[in-house]
């Protein structure tokens, strides 16, 4: 396996991981909730496994998945890819969404202690592992006054040896701060990129020593430069309803203003966008979504290229002001 040049730690006492991870949402393939797509369209499992292997060879040591990605399929593909290589990686998965694997559907939500335990056992079985390194609560708007019960259940799973650490996938700073008080809380997962993000949630991570695992670091592919206002997506793709006259269009305009800065030192746009995050905060651990070998190699290139410089950060900020 290649030596990663940059690493980050998940929480004060958590494992050291590569500074970027492998986001495994897309490799789950199609799934739906109430008839609406929650996946990224059709996938080739052999290519997904090759992409995971390419990421490992390039030094990536964090894989982030969820029970709901492909309604269990992503976890199963990760298990196949890690056959004989489990000790090389930190596995992060998520709970809170109930799934019907056969129908490839999300069928509800449950964060009762009994259900959390059942969902954990099901993920352990699909992942073919004895322990989950980071178990993340996947209901971002769950009532804060009931979150203590969830956190206690997670501490129970730690005590039982089923998980090592836990976190909350939420963009809300109050929820992140509440979980941060838990003994084995190591991370908050939030949406962040050059064109969006909640600074207050990041501040919680920095103040409490949590890792801020970044979902959507490439704005769901938009920051790779491979889209324009004519781009369309399959009906099974969660991006199918994108409106280029709204947020996505504004993000394209922002990208146009900073493309030259992101790529001026020979980086691809993806490597520039990831390098911006690595420079923006030492708490950030971006997990770009990957489903091809080419994407895995491109994203992992930032481990060698490193963070952007302060001068580049300043010029990007000025261009977007």
Coordinates of C-alpha atoms in Angstrom, one line a residue:
X1 CA 0.0 0.0 0.0
X2 CA 1.2 3.5 -0.8
X3 CA 2.3 5.7 2.1
X4 CA -0.1 8.5 2.7
X5 CA 1.6 11.8 3.1
X6 CA -1.1 13.5 5.1
X7 CA -3.1 11.9 8.0
X8 CA -5.8 13.1 10.3
X9 CA -7.1 11.7 13.6
X10 CA -10.7 10.9 14.4
X11 CA -11.2 12.7 17.7
X12 CA -8.6 13.0 20.4
X13 CA -8.3 9.3 21.1
X14 CA -9.6 7.8 17.8
X15 CA -7.6 6.2 15.0
X16 CA -5.3 8.0 12.6
X17 CA -6.6 7.9 9.0
X18 CA -5.7 9.2 5.6
X19 CA -6.6 12.9 5.2
X20 CA -9.3 11.9 2.7
X21 CA -11.5 8.9 2.7
X22 CA -13.6 6.9 0.3
X23 CA -17.3 7.9 0.2
X24 CA -19.2 4.7 -0.6
X25 CA -22.7 6.1 -1.2
X26 CA -22.6 5.9 -4.9
X27 CA -21.4 2.3 -5.0
X28 CA -24.6 1.2 -3.3
X29 CA -26.4 1.6 -6.6
X30 CA -30.1 2.4 -7.0
X31 CA -32.4 2.7 -4.0
X32 CA -35.5 4.7 -3.2
X33 CA -37.5 6.3 -0.4
X34 CA -41.3 6.8 -1.1
X35 CA -40.7 6.4 -4.8
X36 CA -37.9 9.0 -4.9
X37 CA -34.2 8.0 -5.8
X38 CA -31.7 8.1 -2.9
X39 CA -28.9 6.4 -4.9
X40 CA -26.7 7.5 -7.8
X41 CA -28.0 5.2 -10.5
X42 CA -26.7 1.9 -11.8
X43 CA -23.3 0.7 -10.8
X44 CA -20.9 -2.1 -11.7
X45 CA -19.8 -4.0 -8.6
X46 CA -16.6 -5.2 -10.1
X47 CA -15.6 -1.6 -10.9
X48 CA -16.6 -0.5 -7.4
X49 CA -14.4 -3.1 -5.9
X50 CA -11.5 -2.2 -8.2
X51 CA -12.0 1.5 -7.2
X52 CA -11.9 0.6 -3.5
X53 CA -8.7 -1.4 -4.2
X54 CA -7.2 1.5 -6.1
X55 CA -8.0 3.9 -3.2
X56 CA -6.3 1.5 -0.8
X57 CA -3.2 1.3 -3.0
X58 CA -3.0 5.1 -3.1
X59 CA -3.0 5.4 0.7
X60 CA -6.7 5.9 1.5
X61 CA -7.5 4.2 4.9
X62 CA -11.0 5.5 5.7
X63 CA -14.1 4.0 4.1
X64 CA -17.4 5.7 4.8
X65 CA -20.7 3.9 4.1
X66 CA -24.2 3.5 5.5
X67 CA -26.8 0.8 5.9
X68 CA -29.2 2.8 3.7
X69 CA -26.7 3.2 0.8
X70 CA -28.2 0.9 -1.8
X71 CA -30.3 -0.5 1.0
X72 CA -27.4 -2.6 2.3
X73 CA -25.7 -3.1 -1.0
X74 CA -22.8 -0.6 -0.4
X75 CA -21.9 -2.4 2.9
X76 CA -21.9 -5.7 1.1
X77 CA -19.6 -4.4 -1.7
X78 CA -17.2 -2.9 0.9
X79 CA -17.0 -6.3 2.6
X80 CA -16.2 -8.0 -0.7
X81 CA -13.4 -5.4 -1.4
X82 CA -11.9 -5.8 2.0
X83 CA -11.8 -9.6 2.0
X84 CA -8.4 -10.3 3.7
X85 CA -7.6 -6.6 4.0
X86 CA -9.9 -5.5 6.9
X87 CA -6.9 -4.5 9.1
X88 CA -5.8 -1.9 6.5
X89 CA -8.8 0.4 7.0
X90 CA -11.1 2.2 9.3
X91 CA -14.7 1.5 8.5
X92 CA -17.3 4.1 9.2
X93 CA -21.0 3.3 8.6
X94 CA -24.3 4.8 9.7
X95 CA -27.7 3.9 11.3
X96 CA -31.1 5.4 11.8
X97 CA -32.7 4.5 8.5
X98 CA -34.6 1.2 8.2
X99 CA -34.2 -0.7 5.0
X100 CA -35.8 -3.4 2.9
X101 CA -32.8 -5.0 1.1
X102 CA -34.9 -7.1 -1.3
X103 CA -37.0 -4.1 -2.5
X104 CA -33.9 -1.7 -2.3
X105 CA -36.0 0.7 -0.3
X106 CA -35.6 2.9 2.8
X107 CA -38.8 2.1 4.7
X108 CA -38.6 4.4 7.8
X109 CA -36.5 5.6 10.6
X110 CA -35.9 4.3 14.1
X111 CA -33.4 5.4 16.8
X112 CA -34.8 3.4 19.7
X113 CA -32.1 1.6 21.7
X114 CA -33.5 -1.8 20.6
X115 CA -33.4 -0.8 16.9
X116 CA -30.0 0.7 17.1
X117 CA -28.7 -2.6 18.4
X118 CA -30.5 -4.5 15.6
X119 CA -29.2 -2.1 12.9
X120 CA -25.7 -2.5 14.3
X121 CA -25.8 -6.3 14.2
X122 CA -27.2 -6.1 10.6
X123 CA -24.3 -3.8 9.5
X124 CA -21.7 -6.0 11.2
X125 CA -23.1 -9.0 9.3
X126 CA -23.2 -7.2 5.9
X127 CA -19.7 -5.8 6.4
X128 CA -18.4 -9.2 7.6
X129 CA -16.5 -7.7 10.5
X130 CA -16.5 -8.1 14.3
X131 CA -16.4 -4.3 15.0
X132 CA -17.4 -1.0 13.4
X133 CA -14.7 1.6 13.9
X134 CA -17.0 4.6 13.6
X135 CA -20.8 4.3 13.9
X136 CA -22.6 7.5 12.9
X137 CA -26.2 8.6 13.6
X138 CA -27.8 9.3 10.2
X139 CA -30.8 11.3 11.2
X140 CA -29.5 14.8 11.1
X141 CA -32.6 16.5 12.5
X142 CA -33.4 14.1 15.2
X143 CA -34.9 15.9 18.3
X144 CA -32.2 17.1 20.6
X145 CA -34.2 16.3 23.7
X146 CA -34.2 12.6 22.7
X147 CA -30.6 12.4 21.6
X148 CA -29.3 11.4 25.0
X149 CA -31.0 8.0 24.7
X150 CA -29.2 7.5 21.3
X151 CA -25.8 8.5 22.7
X152 CA -26.3 6.2 25.7
X153 CA -27.2 3.3 23.3
X154 CA -24.0 4.0 21.4
X155 CA -21.9 4.0 24.6
X156 CA -23.5 0.6 25.3
X157 CA -22.3 -0.7 21.9
X158 CA -18.8 0.5 22.7
X159 CA -19.0 -1.4 26.0
X160 CA -20.1 -4.5 24.2
X161 CA -17.2 -4.3 21.7
X162 CA -19.5 -3.9 18.7
X163 CA -18.2 -0.4 17.8
X164 CA -15.1 1.6 18.8
X165 CA -16.3 5.2 18.4
X166 CA -19.4 7.1 17.2
X167 CA -20.5 10.4 15.7
X168 CA -23.5 12.3 14.4
X169 CA -24.1 13.1 10.7
X170 CA -25.7 16.5 11.2
X171 CA -25.2 20.1 10.0
X172 CA -26.6 21.4 13.3
X173 CA -24.0 22.8 15.7
X174 CA -26.1 22.2 18.8
X175 CA -26.6 18.5 18.0
X176 CA -22.9 18.1 17.2
X177 CA -22.0 19.8 20.5
X178 CA -24.3 17.5 22.5
X179 CA -22.8 14.3 21.0
X180 CA -19.3 15.7 21.5
X181 CA -19.9 15.4 25.3
X182 CA -20.0 11.6 24.9
X183 CA -16.9 9.7 26.0
X184 CA -16.4 7.8 22.7
X185 CA -17.7 10.5 20.3
X186 CA -15.0 11.0 17.7
X187 CA -16.6 12.9 14.8
X188 CA -19.4 15.0 13.4
X189 CA -20.2 14.5 9.7
X190 CA -21.2 17.7 7.9
X191 CA -21.8 19.0 4.4
X192 CA -19.0 21.4 3.4
X193 CA -17.2 22.5 0.2
X194 CA -15.8 25.7 -1.3
X195 CA -19.3 26.6 -2.3
X196 CA -21.3 25.7 0.9
X197 CA -21.0 24.7 4.5
X198 CA -21.9 25.5 8.1
X199 CA -19.1 27.3 9.8
X200 CA -20.7 27.0 13.3
X201 CA -20.7 23.2 13.1
X202 CA -17.1 23.2 12.0
X203 CA -16.3 25.4 15.0
X204 CA -17.8 22.8 17.3
X205 CA -15.5 20.1 15.9
X206 CA -12.5 22.4 16.2
X207 CA -13.4 23.4 19.8
X208 CA -14.1 19.9 21.0
X209 CA -11.4 18.0 19.2
X210 CA -13.8 16.0 17.0
X211 CA -13.0 15.2 13.4
X212 CA -15.3 16.9 10.9
X213 CA -15.9 14.3 8.3
X214 CA -16.9 16.2 5.1
X215 CA -19.7 14.8 3.0
X216 CA -20.2 16.4 -0.4
X217 CA -16.7 17.9 -0.5
X218 CA -17.0 18.0 -4.4
X219 CA -20.6 19.3 -4.2
X220 CA -21.9 15.9 -5.5
X221 CA -19.5 16.0 -8.5
X222 CA -20.2 19.6 -9.5
X223 CA -16.7 20.8 -8.4
X224 CA -15.0 18.3 -10.7
X225 CA -15.7 20.6 -13.7
X226 CA -17.5 17.8 -15.6
X227 CA -20.9 19.5 -15.5
X228 CA -22.6 22.4 -17.1
X229 CA -26.1 23.8 -17.3
X230 CA -27.1 21.2 -19.8
X231 CA -26.1 18.2 -17.7
X232 CA -28.9 15.8 -16.9
X233 CA -29.1 12.7 -14.7
X234 CA -30.9 9.4 -14.9
X235 CA -34.2 9.0 -13.0
X236 CA -32.4 6.6 -10.6
X237 CA -29.9 9.3 -9.7
X238 CA -30.5 11.4 -6.6
X239 CA -29.4 14.4 -8.6
X240 CA -32.2 13.9 -11.1
X241 CA -34.1 16.9 -10.0
X242 CA -31.2 19.4 -10.0
X243 CA -32.3 22.9 -11.0
X244 CA -29.6 24.8 -12.8
X245 CA -31.4 28.0 -12.3
X246 CA -31.0 27.7 -8.5
X247 CA -28.2 26.7 -6.1
X248 CA -26.4 24.4 -8.6
X249 CA -26.2 27.2 -11.2
X250 CA -24.8 29.6 -8.6
X251 CA -22.2 27.0 -7.6
X252 CA -21.2 26.6 -11.2
X253 CA -20.7 30.4 -11.5
X254 CA -18.6 30.3 -8.3
X255 CA -16.4 27.5 -9.7
X256 CA -15.8 29.5 -12.9
X257 CA -14.3 32.3 -10.7
X258 CA -11.8 30.1 -9.0
X259 CA -10.9 27.3 -11.5
X260 CA -7.6 28.8 -12.4
X261 CA -6.5 29.1 -8.8
X262 CA -7.5 25.5 -7.9
X263 CA -5.5 24.1 -10.9
X264 CA -2.6 26.5 -11.1
X265 CA -0.1 24.1 -9.5
X266 CA -0.9 21.1 -11.7
X267 CA -3.8 19.8 -9.7
X268 CA -7.1 18.6 -11.2
X269 CA -10.2 20.5 -10.1
X270 CA -11.1 17.7 -7.7
X271 CA -7.7 17.8 -6.1
X272 CA -7.9 21.6 -5.8
X273 CA -11.3 21.4 -4.1
X274 CA -10.1 18.8 -1.7
X275 CA -6.9 20.7 -1.1
X276 CA -8.9 23.7 -0.2
X277 CA -10.7 21.7 2.5
X278 CA -7.5 20.3 3.9
X279 CA -6.1 23.8 4.2
X280 CA -9.3 25.3 5.6
X281 CA -9.3 23.2 8.8
X282 CA -7.1 20.5 10.3
X283 CA -10.4 19.0 11.6
X284 CA -11.6 18.2 8.1
X285 CA -11.5 14.7 6.7
X286 CA -13.2 14.9 3.2
X287 CA -14.9 11.7 1.9
X288 CA -15.5 12.3 -1.8
X289 CA -17.9 9.9 -3.4
X290 CA -16.1 7.4 -5.7
X291 CA -17.3 4.7 -8.0
X292 CA -14.6 4.3 -10.6
X293 CA -10.9 3.5 -10.5
X294 CA -10.2 6.9 -12.3
X295 CA -12.0 8.8 -9.6
X296 CA -10.3 6.9 -6.8
X297 CA -6.8 7.7 -8.3
X298 CA -7.7 11.4 -9.0
X299 CA -9.0 12.1 -5.5
X300 CA -6.1 10.3 -3.8
X301 CA -3.7 12.6 -5.7
X302 CA -4.4 15.2 -3.1
X303 CA -2.6 13.1 -0.5
X304 CA 0.6 13.8 -2.4
X305 CA -0.3 17.3 -3.5
X306 CA -1.3 18.4 0.0
X307 CA -3.4 21.4 1.2
X308 CA -3.6 24.6 -0.8
X309 CA -1.4 27.4 0.4
X310 CA -2.6 30.3 2.5
X311 CA -2.1 32.6 -0.5
X312 CA -4.4 30.4 -2.6
X313 CA -7.0 30.4 0.2
X314 CA -6.9 34.2 0.4
X315 CA -7.2 34.6 -3.4
X316 CA -10.1 32.2 -3.5
X317 CA -11.9 34.1 -0.7
X318 CA -11.4 37.3 -2.6
X319 CA -12.7 35.9 -5.8
X320 CA -15.9 34.6 -4.1
X321 CA -16.5 37.7 -2.0

